[in-house]
Amino acid sequence: RAISSTLLPPKSQVSKRCPDADYFNRDRKKYSLLAGTDPKIAHARNRLETMKGAMDLLLSLLTFDPEKRARPVDVINSTFMTDLVEDEGMEHADDDIIRSYTAFSSARTSSSRSTMSS
């Protein structure tokens, strides 16, 4: 008994569960994009799910691992952006600043990557 009283901290100093973990879990349940119960989050999730590829694109942009995170070319070639792809042979005015973002297709960047890594 004397040994345990010297080796163990007094009961008043024994830490309990971290309150930050409780706040995190509460907020995650409420504000998580995938399953949050907050009305604004739920509304945003429903809107994203109605747009083809929107949720996948957003989640790929929010990935923590930079190696797995979407790159600009991935965004351009995402399902969400397919409605912006121009038809072949589309005519442009001479003063158009941006003629097409589709010049950066995934096939082109894949081949340039393989030559860059060689």
Short mmCIF file of N, CA, C and O in Angstrom, two decimals:
data_model
loop_
_atom_site.label_atom_id
_atom_site.label_comp_id
_atom_site.label_asym_id
_atom_site.label_seq_id
_atom_site.Cartn_x
_atom_site.Cartn_y
_atom_site.Cartn_z
N ARG A 1 0.82 -1.18 0.00
CA ARG A 1 0.00 0.00 0.00
C ARG A 1 0.87 1.25 0.00
O ARG A 1 0.58 2.22 -0.69
N ALA A 2 1.91 1.25 0.72
CA ALA A 2 2.82 2.39 0.77
C ALA A 2 3.52 2.57 -0.57
O ALA A 2 3.73 3.67 -1.03
N ILE A 3 3.85 1.44 -1.22
CA ILE A 3 4.53 1.51 -2.52
C ILE A 3 3.58 2.06 -3.58
O ILE A 3 3.94 2.94 -4.34
N SER A 4 2.37 1.55 -3.61
CA SER A 4 1.43 2.01 -4.63
C SER A 4 1.09 3.49 -4.44
O SER A 4 0.86 4.20 -5.40
N SER A 5 1.06 3.96 -3.20
CA SER A 5 0.74 5.36 -3.00
C SER A 5 1.87 6.27 -3.44
O SER A 5 1.65 7.43 -3.79
N THR A 6 3.08 5.78 -3.50
CA THR A 6 4.20 6.61 -3.96
C THR A 6 4.40 6.49 -5.47
O THR A 6 4.89 7.42 -6.10
N LEU A 7 4.02 5.37 -6.08
CA LEU A 7 4.22 5.17 -7.51
C LEU A 7 3.07 5.72 -8.36
O LEU A 7 3.28 6.12 -9.50
N LEU A 8 1.89 5.69 -7.84
CA LEU A 8 0.71 6.14 -8.59
C LEU A 8 0.37 7.57 -8.22
O LEU A 8 0.51 7.98 -7.08
N PRO A 9 -0.08 8.35 -9.18
CA PRO A 9 -0.49 9.71 -8.86
C PRO A 9 -1.77 9.69 -8.02
O PRO A 9 -2.53 8.71 -8.06
N PRO A 10 -2.01 10.72 -7.26
CA PRO A 10 -3.24 10.77 -6.48
C PRO A 10 -4.45 10.70 -7.41
O PRO A 10 -4.39 11.14 -8.57
N LYS A 11 -5.55 10.16 -6.93
CA LYS A 11 -6.74 9.99 -7.76
C LYS A 11 -7.22 11.31 -8.34
O LYS A 11 -7.76 11.36 -9.43
N SER A 12 -6.99 12.39 -7.67
CA SER A 12 -7.44 13.69 -8.18
C SER A 12 -6.62 14.12 -9.40
O SER A 12 -7.07 14.94 -10.18
N GLN A 13 -5.42 13.56 -9.58
CA GLN A 13 -4.57 13.93 -10.71
C GLN A 13 -4.68 12.96 -11.88
O GLN A 13 -4.10 13.21 -12.93
N VAL A 14 -5.40 11.87 -11.73
CA VAL A 14 -5.56 10.91 -12.82
C VAL A 14 -6.41 11.57 -13.90
O VAL A 14 -7.50 12.04 -13.63
N SER A 15 -5.85 11.65 -15.10
CA SER A 15 -6.58 12.33 -16.17
C SER A 15 -7.73 11.48 -16.65
O SER A 15 -7.65 10.26 -16.74
N LYS A 16 -8.79 12.17 -16.97
CA LYS A 16 -9.95 11.51 -17.55
C LYS A 16 -9.86 11.66 -19.05
O LYS A 16 -8.90 12.21 -19.57
N ARG A 17 -10.87 11.21 -19.74
CA ARG A 17 -10.88 11.29 -21.20
C ARG A 17 -10.74 12.76 -21.64
O ARG A 17 -11.32 13.65 -21.05
N CYS A 18 -9.99 12.96 -22.67
CA CYS A 18 -9.73 14.31 -23.18
C CYS A 18 -11.03 14.93 -23.71
O CYS A 18 -11.70 14.34 -24.57
N PRO A 19 -11.41 16.11 -23.23
CA PRO A 19 -12.65 16.72 -23.71
C PRO A 19 -12.58 17.10 -25.18
O PRO A 19 -13.60 17.13 -25.86
N ASP A 20 -11.37 17.34 -25.70
CA ASP A 20 -11.24 17.67 -27.12
C ASP A 20 -11.71 16.51 -28.00
O ASP A 20 -12.28 16.73 -29.06
N ALA A 21 -11.46 15.28 -27.57
CA ALA A 21 -11.91 14.11 -28.34
C ALA A 21 -13.43 14.07 -28.38
O ALA A 21 -14.02 13.73 -29.41
N ASP A 22 -14.06 14.43 -27.27
CA ASP A 22 -15.53 14.46 -27.25
C ASP A 22 -16.07 15.52 -28.20
O ASP A 22 -17.03 15.30 -28.93
N TYR A 23 -15.45 16.72 -28.20
CA TYR A 23 -15.87 17.78 -29.12
C TYR A 23 -15.66 17.36 -30.57
O TYR A 23 -16.52 17.59 -31.42
N PHE A 24 -14.53 16.73 -30.84
CA PHE A 24 -14.24 16.28 -32.20
C PHE A 24 -15.30 15.29 -32.68
O PHE A 24 -15.83 15.42 -33.78
N ASN A 25 -15.59 14.28 -31.86
CA ASN A 25 -16.57 13.26 -32.25
C ASN A 25 -17.97 13.86 -32.42
O ASN A 25 -18.68 13.50 -33.35
N ARG A 26 -18.33 14.78 -31.54
CA ARG A 26 -19.65 15.43 -31.66
C ARG A 26 -19.72 16.23 -32.96
O ARG A 26 -20.69 16.13 -33.72
N ASP A 27 -18.69 17.02 -33.22
CA ASP A 27 -18.69 17.85 -34.42
C ASP A 27 -18.58 17.02 -35.69
O ASP A 27 -19.18 17.37 -36.71
N ARG A 28 -17.84 15.94 -35.63
CA ARG A 28 -17.72 15.06 -36.81
C ARG A 28 -19.08 14.48 -37.19
O ARG A 28 -19.43 14.41 -38.36
N LYS A 29 -19.84 14.07 -36.19
CA LYS A 29 -21.18 13.53 -36.46
C LYS A 29 -22.10 14.59 -37.04
O LYS A 29 -22.94 14.30 -37.88
N LYS A 30 -21.90 15.82 -36.61
CA LYS A 30 -22.78 16.89 -37.05
C LYS A 30 -22.35 17.48 -38.40
O LYS A 30 -23.19 17.77 -39.24
N TYR A 31 -21.04 17.66 -38.60
CA TYR A 31 -20.56 18.41 -39.76
C TYR A 31 -19.84 17.59 -40.82
O TYR A 31 -19.35 18.15 -41.79
N SER A 32 -19.77 16.29 -40.68
CA SER A 32 -19.12 15.46 -41.69
C SER A 32 -19.85 15.60 -43.03
O SER A 32 -21.07 15.53 -43.09
N LEU A 33 -19.09 15.78 -44.09
CA LEU A 33 -19.69 15.93 -45.41
C LEU A 33 -20.44 14.68 -45.83
O LEU A 33 -21.50 14.76 -46.45
N LEU A 34 -19.93 13.52 -45.46
CA LEU A 34 -20.55 12.27 -45.90
C LEU A 34 -21.79 11.88 -45.09
O LEU A 34 -22.68 11.21 -45.62
N ALA A 35 -21.85 12.25 -43.81
CA ALA A 35 -22.98 11.79 -43.00
C ALA A 35 -23.42 12.81 -41.96
O ALA A 35 -24.13 12.46 -41.03
N GLY A 36 -23.02 14.06 -42.08
CA GLY A 36 -23.35 15.07 -41.08
C GLY A 36 -24.85 15.32 -40.97
O GLY A 36 -25.59 15.24 -41.94
N THR A 37 -25.27 15.62 -39.75
CA THR A 37 -26.69 15.83 -39.48
C THR A 37 -27.09 17.30 -39.51
O THR A 37 -28.28 17.61 -39.47
N ASP A 38 -26.12 18.21 -39.57
CA ASP A 38 -26.44 19.64 -39.64
C ASP A 38 -27.25 19.90 -40.91
O ASP A 38 -26.92 19.40 -41.98
N PRO A 39 -28.35 20.68 -40.81
CA PRO A 39 -29.20 20.91 -41.99
C PRO A 39 -28.46 21.51 -43.18
O PRO A 39 -28.71 21.13 -44.33
N LYS A 40 -27.53 22.43 -42.95
CA LYS A 40 -26.80 23.04 -44.07
C LYS A 40 -25.85 22.03 -44.72
O LYS A 40 -25.70 22.02 -45.94
N ILE A 41 -25.23 21.21 -43.90
CA ILE A 41 -24.34 20.17 -44.44
C ILE A 41 -25.16 19.15 -45.24
O ILE A 41 -24.77 18.75 -46.34
N ALA A 42 -26.29 18.74 -44.69
CA ALA A 42 -27.15 17.77 -45.39
C ALA A 42 -27.63 18.35 -46.72
O ALA A 42 -27.66 17.64 -47.73
N HIS A 43 -27.99 19.62 -46.72
CA HIS A 43 -28.44 20.27 -47.96
C HIS A 43 -27.32 20.31 -49.00
O HIS A 43 -27.53 19.98 -50.17
N ALA A 44 -26.12 20.69 -48.55
CA ALA A 44 -24.97 20.72 -49.47
C ALA A 44 -24.66 19.34 -50.01
O ALA A 44 -24.38 19.17 -51.20
N ARG A 45 -24.71 18.32 -49.14
CA ARG A 45 -24.45 16.95 -49.57
C ARG A 45 -25.48 16.52 -50.62
O ARG A 45 -25.13 15.93 -51.65
N ASN A 46 -26.74 16.83 -50.38
CA ASN A 46 -27.78 16.46 -51.35
C ASN A 46 -27.56 17.15 -52.69
O ASN A 46 -27.74 16.54 -53.74
N ARG A 47 -27.17 18.42 -52.66
CA ARG A 47 -26.90 19.14 -53.91
C ARG A 47 -25.72 18.53 -54.65
O ARG A 47 -25.75 18.35 -55.86
N LEU A 48 -24.65 18.21 -53.91
CA LEU A 48 -23.46 17.61 -54.53
C LEU A 48 -23.80 16.26 -55.14
O LEU A 48 -23.27 15.90 -56.21
N GLU A 49 -24.64 15.49 -54.47
CA GLU A 49 -24.97 14.16 -54.97
C GLU A 49 -25.84 14.21 -56.23
O GLU A 49 -25.88 13.24 -56.98
N THR A 50 -26.52 15.33 -56.48
CA THR A 50 -27.33 15.44 -57.69
C THR A 50 -26.51 15.81 -58.91
O THR A 50 -26.95 15.64 -60.03
N MET A 51 -25.30 16.34 -58.69
CA MET A 51 -24.43 16.73 -59.80
C MET A 51 -23.45 15.60 -60.10
O MET A 51 -22.73 15.16 -59.20
N LYS A 52 -23.44 15.16 -61.33
CA LYS A 52 -22.61 14.02 -61.74
C LYS A 52 -21.14 14.28 -61.45
O LYS A 52 -20.54 15.21 -61.98
N GLY A 53 -20.55 13.48 -60.57
CA GLY A 53 -19.13 13.55 -60.28
C GLY A 53 -18.71 14.61 -59.28
O GLY A 53 -17.53 14.71 -58.94
N ALA A 54 -19.64 15.42 -58.76
CA ALA A 54 -19.28 16.52 -57.87
C ALA A 54 -18.72 16.04 -56.54
O ALA A 54 -17.68 16.54 -56.08
N MET A 55 -19.38 15.08 -55.92
CA MET A 55 -18.92 14.59 -54.61
C MET A 55 -17.56 13.91 -54.75
O MET A 55 -16.66 14.14 -53.94
N ASP A 56 -17.38 13.11 -55.79
CA ASP A 56 -16.09 12.45 -56.01
C ASP A 56 -14.97 13.47 -56.21
O ASP A 56 -13.88 13.33 -55.65
N LEU A 57 -15.25 14.50 -56.98
CA LEU A 57 -14.25 15.53 -57.22
C LEU A 57 -13.90 16.26 -55.92
O LEU A 57 -12.73 16.44 -55.60
N LEU A 58 -14.89 16.65 -55.16
CA LEU A 58 -14.64 17.37 -53.92
C LEU A 58 -13.83 16.52 -52.94
O LEU A 58 -12.85 16.98 -52.36
N LEU A 59 -14.21 15.26 -52.79
CA LEU A 59 -13.48 14.38 -51.88
C LEU A 59 -12.04 14.16 -52.36
O LEU A 59 -11.12 14.06 -51.54
N SER A 60 -11.83 14.08 -53.67
CA SER A 60 -10.47 13.90 -54.18
C SER A 60 -9.62 15.15 -53.94
O SER A 60 -8.42 15.05 -53.76
N LEU A 61 -10.25 16.31 -53.89
CA LEU A 61 -9.52 17.55 -53.61
C LEU A 61 -9.21 17.70 -52.12
O LEU A 61 -8.27 18.39 -51.75
N LEU A 62 -10.01 17.07 -51.27
CA LEU A 62 -9.84 17.19 -49.83
C LEU A 62 -9.01 16.07 -49.22
O LEU A 62 -8.86 16.02 -48.00
N THR A 63 -8.47 15.19 -50.03
CA THR A 63 -7.66 14.08 -49.54
C THR A 63 -6.42 14.62 -48.83
O THR A 63 -5.74 15.50 -49.35
N PHE A 64 -6.13 14.09 -47.63
CA PHE A 64 -4.98 14.55 -46.86
C PHE A 64 -3.65 14.20 -47.51
O PHE A 64 -2.72 14.99 -47.51
N ASP A 65 -3.55 13.02 -48.08
CA ASP A 65 -2.29 12.56 -48.68
C ASP A 65 -2.06 13.29 -50.00
O ASP A 65 -2.82 13.11 -50.96
N PRO A 66 -1.03 14.11 -50.11
CA PRO A 66 -0.79 14.86 -51.35
C PRO A 66 -0.55 13.97 -52.56
O PRO A 66 -0.83 14.38 -53.69
N GLU A 67 -0.04 12.77 -52.34
CA GLU A 67 0.18 11.86 -53.46
C GLU A 67 -1.14 11.35 -54.05
O GLU A 67 -1.21 11.00 -55.22
N LYS A 68 -2.17 11.29 -53.23
CA LYS A 68 -3.48 10.80 -53.68
C LYS A 68 -4.44 11.93 -54.04
O LYS A 68 -5.47 11.69 -54.65
N ARG A 69 -4.10 13.15 -53.65
CA ARG A 69 -4.96 14.31 -53.90
C ARG A 69 -5.04 14.60 -55.38
O ARG A 69 -4.07 14.40 -56.13
N ALA A 70 -6.19 15.05 -55.86
CA ALA A 70 -6.40 15.36 -57.27
C ALA A 70 -5.49 16.50 -57.71
O ALA A 70 -5.32 17.48 -57.00
N ARG A 71 -4.90 16.34 -58.88
CA ARG A 71 -4.06 17.37 -59.49
C ARG A 71 -4.95 18.18 -60.43
O ARG A 71 -6.05 17.76 -60.77
N PRO A 72 -4.49 19.33 -60.87
CA PRO A 72 -5.32 20.13 -61.79
C PRO A 72 -5.78 19.36 -63.02
O PRO A 72 -6.93 19.48 -63.44
N VAL A 73 -4.90 18.54 -63.58
CA VAL A 73 -5.30 17.77 -64.76
C VAL A 73 -6.38 16.74 -64.40
O VAL A 73 -7.25 16.44 -65.21
N ASP A 74 -6.35 16.22 -63.18
CA ASP A 74 -7.40 15.29 -62.73
C ASP A 74 -8.74 16.02 -62.64
O ASP A 74 -9.79 15.46 -62.97
N VAL A 75 -8.69 17.25 -62.16
CA VAL A 75 -9.92 18.05 -62.07
C VAL A 75 -10.49 18.30 -63.46
O VAL A 75 -11.69 18.11 -63.70
N ILE A 76 -9.62 18.72 -64.37
CA ILE A 76 -10.07 19.01 -65.73
C ILE A 76 -10.69 17.78 -66.39
O ILE A 76 -11.69 17.88 -67.10
N ASN A 77 -10.13 16.61 -66.12
CA ASN A 77 -10.62 15.38 -66.76
C ASN A 77 -11.64 14.63 -65.90
O ASN A 77 -12.00 13.51 -66.23
N SER A 78 -12.12 15.25 -64.84
CA SER A 78 -13.08 14.58 -63.97
C SER A 78 -14.46 14.48 -64.63
O SER A 78 -14.77 15.23 -65.57
N THR A 79 -15.25 13.58 -64.14
CA THR A 79 -16.62 13.41 -64.62
C THR A 79 -17.41 14.69 -64.46
O THR A 79 -18.25 15.03 -65.30
N PHE A 80 -17.14 15.42 -63.40
CA PHE A 80 -17.86 16.66 -63.13
C PHE A 80 -17.68 17.68 -64.25
O PHE A 80 -18.57 18.47 -64.54
N MET A 81 -16.53 17.67 -64.90
CA MET A 81 -16.22 18.66 -65.93
C MET A 81 -16.59 18.21 -67.35
O MET A 81 -16.40 18.98 -68.29
N THR A 82 -17.13 17.03 -67.53
CA THR A 82 -17.38 16.53 -68.89
C THR A 82 -18.34 17.40 -69.69
O THR A 82 -18.23 17.46 -70.91
N ASP A 83 -19.24 18.09 -69.02
CA ASP A 83 -20.18 18.95 -69.76
C ASP A 83 -19.48 20.16 -70.38
O ASP A 83 -20.04 20.82 -71.26
N LEU A 84 -18.27 20.46 -69.95
CA LEU A 84 -17.53 21.60 -70.48
C LEU A 84 -16.62 21.25 -71.65
O LEU A 84 -16.04 22.13 -72.27
N VAL A 85 -16.51 19.96 -71.96
CA VAL A 85 -15.65 19.53 -73.06
C VAL A 85 -16.23 20.04 -74.38
O VAL A 85 -17.42 19.92 -74.64
N GLU A 86 -15.36 20.64 -75.17
CA GLU A 86 -15.81 21.19 -76.44
C GLU A 86 -15.84 20.13 -77.52
O GLU A 86 -15.06 19.17 -77.49
N ASP A 87 -16.72 20.31 -78.46
CA ASP A 87 -16.80 19.41 -79.60
C ASP A 87 -15.59 19.60 -80.50
O ASP A 87 -15.01 20.68 -80.58
N GLU A 88 -15.22 18.53 -81.20
CA GLU A 88 -14.12 18.62 -82.16
C GLU A 88 -14.49 19.65 -83.23
O GLU A 88 -15.63 19.75 -83.66
N GLY A 89 -13.53 20.42 -83.66
CA GLY A 89 -13.75 21.38 -84.74
C GLY A 89 -14.51 22.62 -84.33
O GLY A 89 -14.97 23.37 -85.19
N MET A 90 -14.64 22.88 -83.04
CA MET A 90 -15.36 24.07 -82.59
C MET A 90 -14.58 25.31 -83.00
O MET A 90 -13.37 25.37 -82.86
N GLU A 91 -15.28 26.31 -83.51
CA GLU A 91 -14.64 27.54 -83.98
C GLU A 91 -14.50 28.53 -82.84
O GLU A 91 -15.37 28.61 -81.97
N HIS A 92 -13.40 29.28 -82.84
CA HIS A 92 -13.15 30.29 -81.82
C HIS A 92 -12.89 31.63 -82.49
O HIS A 92 -12.34 31.69 -83.58
N ALA A 93 -13.26 32.69 -81.79
CA ALA A 93 -12.96 34.04 -82.27
C ALA A 93 -11.48 34.32 -82.05
O ALA A 93 -10.85 33.75 -81.15
N ASP A 94 -10.91 35.20 -82.85
CA ASP A 94 -9.48 35.53 -82.74
C ASP A 94 -9.13 36.14 -81.39
O ASP A 94 -8.01 36.01 -80.92
N ASP A 95 -10.09 36.83 -80.76
CA ASP A 95 -9.79 37.50 -79.50
C ASP A 95 -10.12 36.65 -78.27
O ASP A 95 -10.05 37.13 -77.14
N ASP A 96 -10.46 35.36 -78.47
CA ASP A 96 -10.70 34.47 -77.33
C ASP A 96 -9.40 34.27 -76.57
O ASP A 96 -8.38 33.90 -77.15
N ILE A 97 -9.44 34.51 -75.28
CA ILE A 97 -8.24 34.32 -74.46
C ILE A 97 -8.01 32.84 -74.20
O ILE A 97 -6.91 32.33 -74.35
N ILE A 98 -9.06 32.15 -73.81
CA ILE A 98 -8.96 30.72 -73.55
C ILE A 98 -9.81 30.02 -74.60
O ILE A 98 -11.00 30.25 -74.70
N ARG A 99 -9.19 29.17 -75.35
CA ARG A 99 -9.92 28.48 -76.40
C ARG A 99 -10.46 27.14 -75.93
O ARG A 99 -11.54 26.76 -76.29
N SER A 100 -9.69 26.43 -75.12
CA SER A 100 -10.15 25.14 -74.64
C SER A 100 -9.26 24.67 -73.50
O SER A 100 -8.05 24.80 -73.57
N TYR A 101 -9.87 24.13 -72.49
CA TYR A 101 -9.07 23.53 -71.42
C TYR A 101 -8.77 22.07 -71.74
O TYR A 101 -7.97 21.44 -71.09
N THR A 102 -9.39 21.54 -72.77
CA THR A 102 -9.22 20.12 -73.09
C THR A 102 -7.87 19.84 -73.73
O THR A 102 -7.57 18.69 -74.03
N ALA A 103 -7.03 20.85 -73.92
CA ALA A 103 -5.69 20.61 -74.44
C ALA A 103 -4.87 19.81 -73.44
O ALA A 103 -3.86 19.23 -73.79
N PHE A 104 -5.30 19.78 -72.21
CA PHE A 104 -4.58 19.06 -71.16
C PHE A 104 -5.27 17.74 -70.85
O PHE A 104 -5.64 17.47 -69.74
N SER A 105 -5.45 16.93 -71.84
CA SER A 105 -6.13 15.65 -71.62
C SER A 105 -5.24 14.71 -70.83
O SER A 105 -4.02 14.84 -70.82
N SER A 106 -5.85 13.75 -70.17
CA SER A 106 -5.08 12.81 -69.36
C SER A 106 -4.15 11.96 -70.21
O SER A 106 -3.07 11.58 -69.77
N ALA A 107 -4.51 11.66 -71.44
CA ALA A 107 -3.64 10.87 -72.30
C ALA A 107 -2.35 11.64 -72.60
O ALA A 107 -1.26 11.08 -72.56
N ARG A 108 -2.49 12.92 -72.83
CA ARG A 108 -1.31 13.73 -73.15
C ARG A 108 -0.40 13.84 -71.93
O ARG A 108 0.81 13.73 -72.03
N THR A 109 -0.97 14.07 -70.76
CA THR A 109 -0.14 14.22 -69.57
C THR A 109 0.47 12.90 -69.15
O THR A 109 1.56 12.87 -68.61
N SER A 110 -0.21 11.80 -69.39
CA SER A 110 0.35 10.49 -69.04
C SER A 110 1.59 10.21 -69.88
O SER A 110 2.60 9.73 -69.36
N SER A 111 1.53 10.52 -71.17
CA SER A 111 2.70 10.26 -72.02
C SER A 111 3.84 11.20 -71.68
O SER A 111 4.98 10.82 -71.70
N SER A 112 3.52 12.46 -71.32
CA SER A 112 4.60 13.39 -70.97
C SER A 112 5.21 13.00 -69.63
O SER A 112 6.38 13.19 -69.42
N ARG A 113 4.43 12.44 -68.73
CA ARG A 113 4.95 11.98 -67.45
C ARG A 113 5.95 10.84 -67.65
O ARG A 113 6.97 10.78 -67.03
N SER A 114 5.59 9.90 -68.54
CA SER A 114 6.46 8.75 -68.73
C SER A 114 7.79 9.18 -69.36
O SER A 114 8.83 8.64 -69.07
N THR A 115 7.75 10.22 -70.24
CA THR A 115 9.01 10.68 -70.82
C THR A 115 9.81 11.50 -69.81
O THR A 115 11.01 11.49 -69.84
N MET A 116 9.10 12.18 -68.88
CA MET A 116 9.80 12.96 -67.87
C MET A 116 10.48 12.04 -66.87
O MET A 116 11.56 12.35 -66.37
N SER A 117 9.88 10.91 -66.54
CA SER A 117 10.44 10.01 -65.55
C SER A 117 11.56 9.14 -66.13
O SER A 117 12.29 8.51 -65.41
N SER A 118 11.69 9.10 -67.45
CA SER A 118 12.73 8.28 -68.08
C SER A 118 14.08 8.91 -67.96
O SER A 118 14.31 10.03 -67.86
#
